[in-house]
């Protein structure tokens, strides 16, 4: 699983070699992980700087009271 997390595009033959299985059982196990929901999806991690988003910003907001009128006001909705 660590190998799949590190490189989801690893070839089944290479994955099988690295985990000490033959290709057929390795592929079957990966498919079982997908079908059971252990592997939920495959994603692409983008380099923020290369797509023009070189800054990450973390914001922490505290509200004095978490009642509906205050929350609507914070969201910019009419109270």
Short mmCIF file of C-alpha atoms in Angstrom, two decimals:
data_model
loop_
_atom_site.label_atom_id
_atom_site.label_comp_id
_atom_site.label_asym_id
_atom_site.label_seq_id
_atom_site.Cartn_x
_atom_site.Cartn_y
_atom_site.Cartn_z
CA UNK A 1 0.00 0.00 0.00
CA UNK A 2 2.87 2.38 0.72
CA UNK A 3 4.22 1.82 -2.79
CA UNK A 4 0.82 2.60 -4.31
CA UNK A 5 0.53 5.74 -2.19
CA UNK A 6 3.96 6.88 -3.30
CA UNK A 7 3.36 6.12 -7.00
CA UNK A 8 -0.17 5.17 -8.02
CA UNK A 9 1.00 4.80 -11.62
CA UNK A 10 3.52 2.06 -10.85
CA UNK A 11 3.33 -0.77 -13.35
CA UNK A 12 1.81 -3.96 -11.94
CA UNK A 13 4.92 -5.96 -12.89
CA UNK A 14 7.17 -3.53 -11.02
CA UNK A 15 4.83 -3.48 -8.01
CA UNK A 16 4.73 -7.29 -7.98
CA UNK A 17 8.53 -7.49 -8.03
CA UNK A 18 8.86 -5.00 -5.18
CA UNK A 19 6.36 -6.80 -2.93
CA UNK A 20 7.51 -10.30 -3.79
CA UNK A 21 4.45 -11.54 -5.68
CA UNK A 22 3.84 -12.73 -9.19
CA UNK A 23 1.92 -10.23 -11.36
CA UNK A 24 -1.48 -12.00 -11.32
CA UNK A 25 -1.92 -12.21 -7.53
CA UNK A 26 -0.55 -8.67 -7.18
CA UNK A 27 -3.10 -7.30 -9.64
CA UNK A 28 -5.87 -9.26 -7.93
CA UNK A 29 -4.92 -7.76 -4.55
CA UNK A 30 -4.83 -4.22 -5.93
CA UNK A 31 -8.26 -4.73 -7.51
CA UNK A 32 -9.60 -6.07 -4.20
CA UNK A 33 -8.27 -2.97 -2.44
CA UNK A 34 -10.05 -0.79 -5.01
CA UNK A 35 -13.33 -2.72 -4.88
CA UNK A 36 -13.41 -2.81 -1.07
CA UNK A 37 -12.89 0.95 -0.85
CA UNK A 38 -9.46 0.79 0.79
CA UNK A 39 -8.15 2.51 -2.33
CA UNK A 40 -10.79 5.20 -2.79
CA UNK A 41 -9.38 7.01 -5.81
CA UNK A 42 -6.24 8.00 -7.65
CA UNK A 43 -5.23 11.65 -7.77
CA UNK A 44 -2.62 13.90 -9.34
CA UNK A 45 -0.63 16.17 -7.03
CA UNK A 46 0.17 19.41 -8.81
CA UNK A 47 3.18 21.63 -8.18
CA UNK A 48 1.59 24.91 -7.03
CA UNK A 49 4.51 27.06 -8.20
CA UNK A 50 4.36 25.64 -11.73
CA UNK A 51 0.68 26.45 -12.10
CA UNK A 52 1.01 29.97 -10.75
CA UNK A 53 -0.06 29.32 -7.15
CA UNK A 54 3.21 29.59 -5.22
CA UNK A 55 1.69 30.67 -1.90
CA UNK A 56 -0.31 28.70 0.64
CA UNK A 57 -2.36 30.67 3.13
CA UNK A 58 -3.85 29.38 6.36
CA UNK A 59 -6.60 31.44 7.97
CA UNK A 60 -8.10 30.98 11.40
CA UNK A 61 -11.37 32.74 12.14
CA UNK A 62 -12.98 32.99 15.56
CA UNK A 63 -16.49 34.18 16.06
CA UNK A 64 -17.62 35.47 19.40
CA UNK A 65 -20.95 33.70 19.05
CA UNK A 66 -21.99 30.95 16.70
CA UNK A 67 -25.63 31.78 16.32
CA UNK A 68 -27.41 31.92 12.98
CA UNK A 69 -27.57 35.74 12.54
CA UNK A 70 -23.85 36.06 13.29
CA UNK A 71 -22.98 33.18 10.96
CA UNK A 72 -25.10 34.65 8.14
CA UNK A 73 -23.44 38.01 8.63
CA UNK A 74 -20.00 36.41 8.52
CA UNK A 75 -20.87 34.53 5.31
CA UNK A 76 -22.14 37.78 3.77
CA UNK A 77 -25.78 36.70 3.59
CA UNK A 78 -28.69 38.86 4.61
CA UNK A 79 -29.50 38.13 8.28
#
